Amino acid sequence: MSSSGTRSTVSGLLPSDTTDDVRERGAGVARQIAVLPVGSLEQHGAFLPLTTDTLVACAIAREVAAAYPVHLLPPVTISCSHEHAAWPGTVSISSVTLHAVVRDIADSLRRSGVDTLVLVNGHGGNYVLGNVVQESVGSGSRMALFPAPEDWEAARERAGVQTSLLSDMHAGEIETSILLHVHPECVKDGYETSDFLADDRRHLLTLGMSAYTESGVIGRPSLASAEKGKELLAGLTDAFGAYFSLLTSKTLPSDVDGPSVVVDRRH
């Protein structure tokens, strides 16, 4: 923690905790939780950067870490963006690699006394993260995937986002609003005239994004605003409270009822 009592970051993305900061924070909680932002490096139209998903995941994780006693980790910046391969600049790793990276991070954290890991996913194509969390049940460690679609929906309604989650699939109202709030310098002109909808995407995983959009955009970025971005983050931060309560409880419901993992289908 900084002298002002708030968590500081380097360049807005990387946490600047010292070992003593981590030790002090961990001493005051019953169960230690680490938060790992997972982004991507993929096209987001002509007006948002390739790092959009990473910036969004980091913004969510940073707000969560400011509101709850959790350890903020630096982001995973390249993930499973194969459906965006038709556009220059997109880089992917395999789902097997991403699975292994997250498991290795969780194992390393557990050896240092942090037995709970929350994955803050910024890219809907990272389906494997749901499997990682599912496989953690009964393993002796606790994991969660955040935000769930229900969390996004509640935040969308709170922020007055007009586009549905189905239509707001990529570089739309939600992502553009969050970046207008946290990184306005990264949003280029043109989002005001880039709306494009393609709600029927049933063959997306077979054909890729290029079968549904020429620009790379599916959504209505023209409706975005910094105020909506601020409220979206506030809504998600509030939603994390239920996760924090669950993960710090003595017994998880899933220990008895079995896992329930919902994957975010936005991209």
Coordinates of C-alpha atoms in Angstrom, one line a residue:
M1 CA 0.0 0.0 0.0
S2 CA 1.2 3.5 -0.7
S3 CA 1.5 6.2 2.1
S4 CA -1.9 7.5 1.1
G5 CA -3.5 4.1 1.8
T6 CA -4.3 3.3 -1.8
R7 CA -2.8 0.6 -4.0
S8 CA -0.3 2.1 -6.5
T9 CA 0.5 0.7 -10.0
V10 CA 3.2 1.2 -12.5
S11 CA 2.0 2.6 -15.8
G12 CA -1.5 1.9 -14.8
L13 CA -1.1 -1.8 -15.3
L14 CA 1.6 -3.3 -13.2
P15 CA 1.2 -3.5 -9.4
S16 CA 4.1 -1.9 -7.5
D17 CA 3.8 -3.9 -4.2
T18 CA 6.9 -4.8 -2.3
T19 CA 7.3 -8.0 -0.4
D20 CA 6.5 -6.2 2.8
D21 CA 3.2 -4.8 1.2
V22 CA 2.2 -8.4 0.4
R23 CA 3.1 -9.6 3.8
E24 CA 1.2 -6.8 5.6
R25 CA -2.0 -7.3 3.5
G26 CA -1.9 -11.1 4.0
A27 CA -1.6 -10.7 7.8
G28 CA -5.0 -9.1 8.1
V29 CA -7.2 -11.6 6.3
A30 CA -8.5 -15.1 7.1
R31 CA -7.9 -16.3 3.6
Q32 CA -5.5 -14.8 1.1
I33 CA -6.9 -14.2 -2.4
A34 CA -4.9 -13.2 -5.6
V35 CA -6.6 -11.6 -8.6
L36 CA -5.1 -12.3 -12.0
P37 CA -6.3 -10.2 -15.0
V38 CA -6.3 -12.2 -18.2
G39 CA -6.5 -10.2 -21.4
S40 CA -5.6 -10.7 -25.0
L41 CA -3.7 -9.2 -28.0
E42 CA -6.2 -9.0 -30.8
Q43 CA -7.9 -6.6 -33.2
H44 CA -10.6 -4.3 -31.8
G45 CA -11.5 -2.4 -35.0
A46 CA -9.7 0.8 -36.2
F47 CA -10.3 2.8 -33.0
L48 CA -9.4 0.6 -30.0
P49 CA -6.0 -0.9 -29.3
L50 CA -5.0 -4.5 -29.7
T51 CA -4.5 -4.5 -25.9
T52 CA -8.2 -3.6 -25.2
D53 CA -9.1 -6.8 -23.4
T54 CA -6.0 -6.5 -21.2
L55 CA -6.8 -2.9 -20.4
V56 CA -10.3 -3.8 -19.5
A57 CA -9.3 -6.8 -17.3
C58 CA -6.7 -4.7 -15.5
A59 CA -9.2 -1.9 -14.9
I60 CA -11.7 -4.4 -13.3
A61 CA -9.0 -6.1 -11.3
R62 CA -7.5 -2.7 -10.1
E63 CA -11.0 -1.5 -8.9
V64 CA -11.5 -4.9 -7.1
A65 CA -8.1 -4.7 -5.5
A66 CA -8.8 -1.1 -4.3
A67 CA -12.1 -2.2 -2.6
Y68 CA -11.2 -5.6 -1.2
P69 CA -8.1 -7.0 0.6
V70 CA -6.7 -9.1 -2.3
H71 CA -3.3 -9.4 -4.0
L72 CA -3.3 -7.8 -7.4
L73 CA -1.2 -9.7 -10.0
P74 CA 0.2 -8.4 -13.3
P75 CA -1.8 -9.4 -16.3
V76 CA -1.6 -12.3 -18.8
T77 CA -1.5 -10.3 -22.0
I78 CA -1.7 -12.9 -24.8
S79 CA -4.4 -15.6 -24.8
C80 CA -6.7 -17.5 -27.1
S81 CA -7.7 -15.1 -29.9
H82 CA -7.6 -17.6 -32.8
E83 CA -11.0 -16.4 -34.2
H84 CA -9.4 -12.9 -34.8
A85 CA -6.4 -14.3 -36.8
A86 CA -7.6 -12.7 -40.1
W87 CA -6.5 -9.2 -38.7
P88 CA -2.9 -8.0 -38.5
G89 CA -1.5 -7.7 -35.0
T90 CA -3.5 -10.5 -33.4
V91 CA -1.3 -13.0 -31.5
S92 CA -2.6 -16.2 -29.8
I93 CA -1.3 -19.0 -27.6
S94 CA -3.0 -22.4 -27.4
S95 CA -5.7 -23.2 -24.8
V96 CA -3.3 -25.9 -23.5
T97 CA -0.7 -23.2 -22.9
L98 CA -3.0 -20.8 -21.2
H99 CA -4.4 -23.6 -19.0
A100 CA -0.8 -24.5 -18.0
V101 CA 0.2 -20.9 -17.3
V102 CA -2.8 -20.4 -15.0
R103 CA -2.3 -23.7 -13.2
D104 CA 1.4 -22.9 -12.7
I105 CA 0.5 -19.4 -11.3
A106 CA -2.0 -21.0 -8.9
D107 CA 0.5 -23.6 -7.8
S108 CA 3.1 -21.0 -7.1
L109 CA 0.7 -18.9 -5.2
R110 CA -0.3 -21.8 -3.0
R111 CA 3.3 -22.5 -2.2
S112 CA 3.6 -19.0 -0.9
G113 CA 0.5 -19.2 1.2
V114 CA -2.1 -17.8 -1.2
D115 CA -4.6 -20.6 -1.8
T116 CA -7.3 -18.7 -3.7
L117 CA -7.1 -17.3 -7.2
V118 CA -9.7 -15.2 -9.1
L119 CA -9.3 -15.0 -12.8
V120 CA -10.6 -11.7 -14.1
N121 CA -11.2 -12.5 -17.8
G122 CA -11.3 -9.7 -20.4
H123 CA -11.7 -11.9 -23.4
G124 CA -14.7 -14.1 -24.1
G125 CA -12.7 -16.5 -26.3
N126 CA -10.8 -17.8 -23.3
Y127 CA -13.2 -20.7 -22.8
V128 CA -10.4 -22.8 -21.2
L129 CA -10.5 -20.6 -18.1
G130 CA -13.8 -22.1 -17.2
N131 CA -12.2 -25.5 -17.3
V132 CA -9.3 -24.5 -15.1
V133 CA -11.8 -23.2 -12.4
Q134 CA -13.9 -26.3 -12.8
E135 CA -10.9 -28.6 -12.3
S136 CA -9.9 -26.8 -9.1
V137 CA -12.9 -28.2 -7.2
G138 CA -11.8 -30.7 -4.7
S139 CA -8.1 -29.9 -5.4
G140 CA -7.4 -28.1 -2.1
S141 CA -7.3 -24.7 -3.7
R142 CA -10.1 -22.3 -4.5
M143 CA -10.6 -20.5 -7.8
A144 CA -13.2 -18.3 -9.4
L145 CA -13.9 -16.8 -12.8
F146 CA -15.0 -13.2 -12.8
P147 CA -17.1 -11.5 -14.1
A148 CA -19.9 -13.9 -15.0
P149 CA -22.5 -12.9 -17.7
E150 CA -24.9 -12.1 -14.9
D151 CA -22.4 -9.7 -13.4
W152 CA -22.0 -8.0 -16.8
E153 CA -25.7 -7.8 -17.2
A154 CA -26.3 -6.2 -13.8
A155 CA -23.5 -3.7 -14.5
R156 CA -24.8 -3.0 -18.0
E157 CA -28.2 -2.1 -16.6
R158 CA -26.7 0.1 -13.8
A159 CA -24.6 2.0 -16.3
G160 CA -27.5 2.5 -18.8
V161 CA -25.8 0.6 -21.6
Q162 CA -28.3 0.3 -24.3
T163 CA -26.8 -2.6 -26.3
S164 CA -27.6 -6.1 -25.2
L165 CA -24.8 -8.5 -24.2
L166 CA -25.6 -10.5 -27.3
S167 CA -25.2 -7.6 -29.7
D168 CA -22.4 -5.9 -27.7
M169 CA -19.9 -8.6 -28.7
H170 CA -16.6 -6.9 -29.7
A171 CA -15.3 -3.3 -29.6
G172 CA -18.9 -2.1 -28.8
E173 CA -20.6 0.1 -26.3
I174 CA -19.1 -1.7 -23.2
E175 CA -15.5 -1.9 -24.1
T176 CA -15.4 1.5 -25.7
S177 CA -17.0 3.1 -22.6
I178 CA -14.6 1.5 -20.2
L179 CA -11.6 2.7 -22.2
L180 CA -13.1 6.2 -22.6
H181 CA -13.1 6.2 -18.8
V182 CA -9.8 4.7 -17.9
H183 CA -7.6 5.2 -21.0
P184 CA -9.2 7.9 -23.2
E185 CA -5.9 8.5 -24.9
C186 CA -6.2 5.0 -26.3
V187 CA -9.5 5.6 -28.1
K188 CA -9.1 6.9 -31.6
D189 CA -11.6 8.9 -33.6
G190 CA -14.1 6.8 -35.6
Y191 CA -15.9 4.9 -32.9
E192 CA -18.8 7.3 -33.4
T193 CA -19.5 5.9 -36.9
S194 CA -18.4 2.2 -36.5
D195 CA -21.6 0.5 -35.4
F196 CA -22.2 -3.0 -36.8
L197 CA -24.5 -5.8 -35.6
A198 CA -24.4 -9.5 -36.3
D199 CA -26.4 -11.3 -33.6
D200 CA -26.5 -14.7 -35.4
R201 CA -23.0 -16.0 -34.9
R202 CA -23.6 -19.7 -34.6
H203 CA -20.6 -20.7 -36.7
L204 CA -18.1 -18.2 -35.2
L205 CA -15.8 -20.9 -33.8
T206 CA -15.7 -22.6 -37.2
L207 CA -15.4 -19.6 -39.5
G208 CA -13.8 -16.9 -37.2
M209 CA -14.8 -13.3 -36.8
S210 CA -14.0 -12.3 -40.4
A211 CA -17.2 -14.3 -41.5
Y212 CA -19.3 -11.8 -39.5
T213 CA -17.6 -8.4 -39.7
E214 CA -15.2 -6.7 -42.1
S215 CA -14.3 -4.0 -39.6
G216 CA -13.7 -6.3 -36.7
V217 CA -16.5 -4.5 -34.7
I218 CA -19.7 -6.2 -33.6
G219 CA -21.6 -3.8 -31.4
R220 CA -22.6 -0.1 -31.1
P221 CA -19.6 1.9 -30.0
S222 CA -21.3 5.1 -31.0
L223 CA -23.3 4.8 -27.7
A224 CA -20.2 4.7 -25.5
S225 CA -19.3 7.3 -22.9
A226 CA -16.8 7.7 -20.1
E227 CA -19.6 7.9 -17.6
K228 CA -21.0 4.6 -18.6
G229 CA -17.5 3.1 -18.3
K230 CA -17.2 4.5 -14.7
E231 CA -20.6 3.0 -13.8
L232 CA -19.8 -0.4 -15.4
L233 CA -16.6 -0.7 -13.3
A234 CA -18.5 0.4 -10.1
G235 CA -21.2 -2.2 -10.8
L236 CA -18.6 -5.0 -11.3
T237 CA -16.7 -4.0 -8.2
D238 CA -19.9 -4.3 -6.1
A239 CA -20.7 -7.6 -7.8
F240 CA -17.3 -9.0 -6.6
G241 CA -18.5 -8.7 -3.0
A242 CA -20.5 -11.9 -3.4
Y243 CA -17.4 -13.7 -4.7
F244 CA -15.2 -12.4 -1.9
S245 CA -17.7 -13.6 0.7
L246 CA -18.0 -17.0 -1.0
L247 CA -14.2 -17.5 -1.4
T248 CA -13.5 -16.5 2.2
S249 CA -16.1 -18.8 3.7
K250 CA -15.1 -21.9 5.5
T251 CA -16.9 -24.3 3.2
L252 CA -17.8 -23.6 -0.5
P253 CA -21.2 -24.8 -1.7
S254 CA -19.5 -26.5 -4.6
D255 CA -17.7 -28.8 -2.0
V256 CA -21.1 -30.4 -1.6
D257 CA -23.2 -29.5 -4.7
G258 CA -20.5 -29.8 -7.5
P259 CA -19.1 -27.0 -9.7
S260 CA -21.1 -24.4 -11.6
V261 CA -19.0 -22.6 -14.1
V262 CA -20.5 -20.1 -16.6
V263 CA -18.3 -18.9 -19.5
D264 CA -18.5 -15.4 -20.8
R265 CA -19.3 -15.6 -24.5
R266 CA -18.3 -12.1 -25.4
H267 CA -15.2 -11.6 -27.5

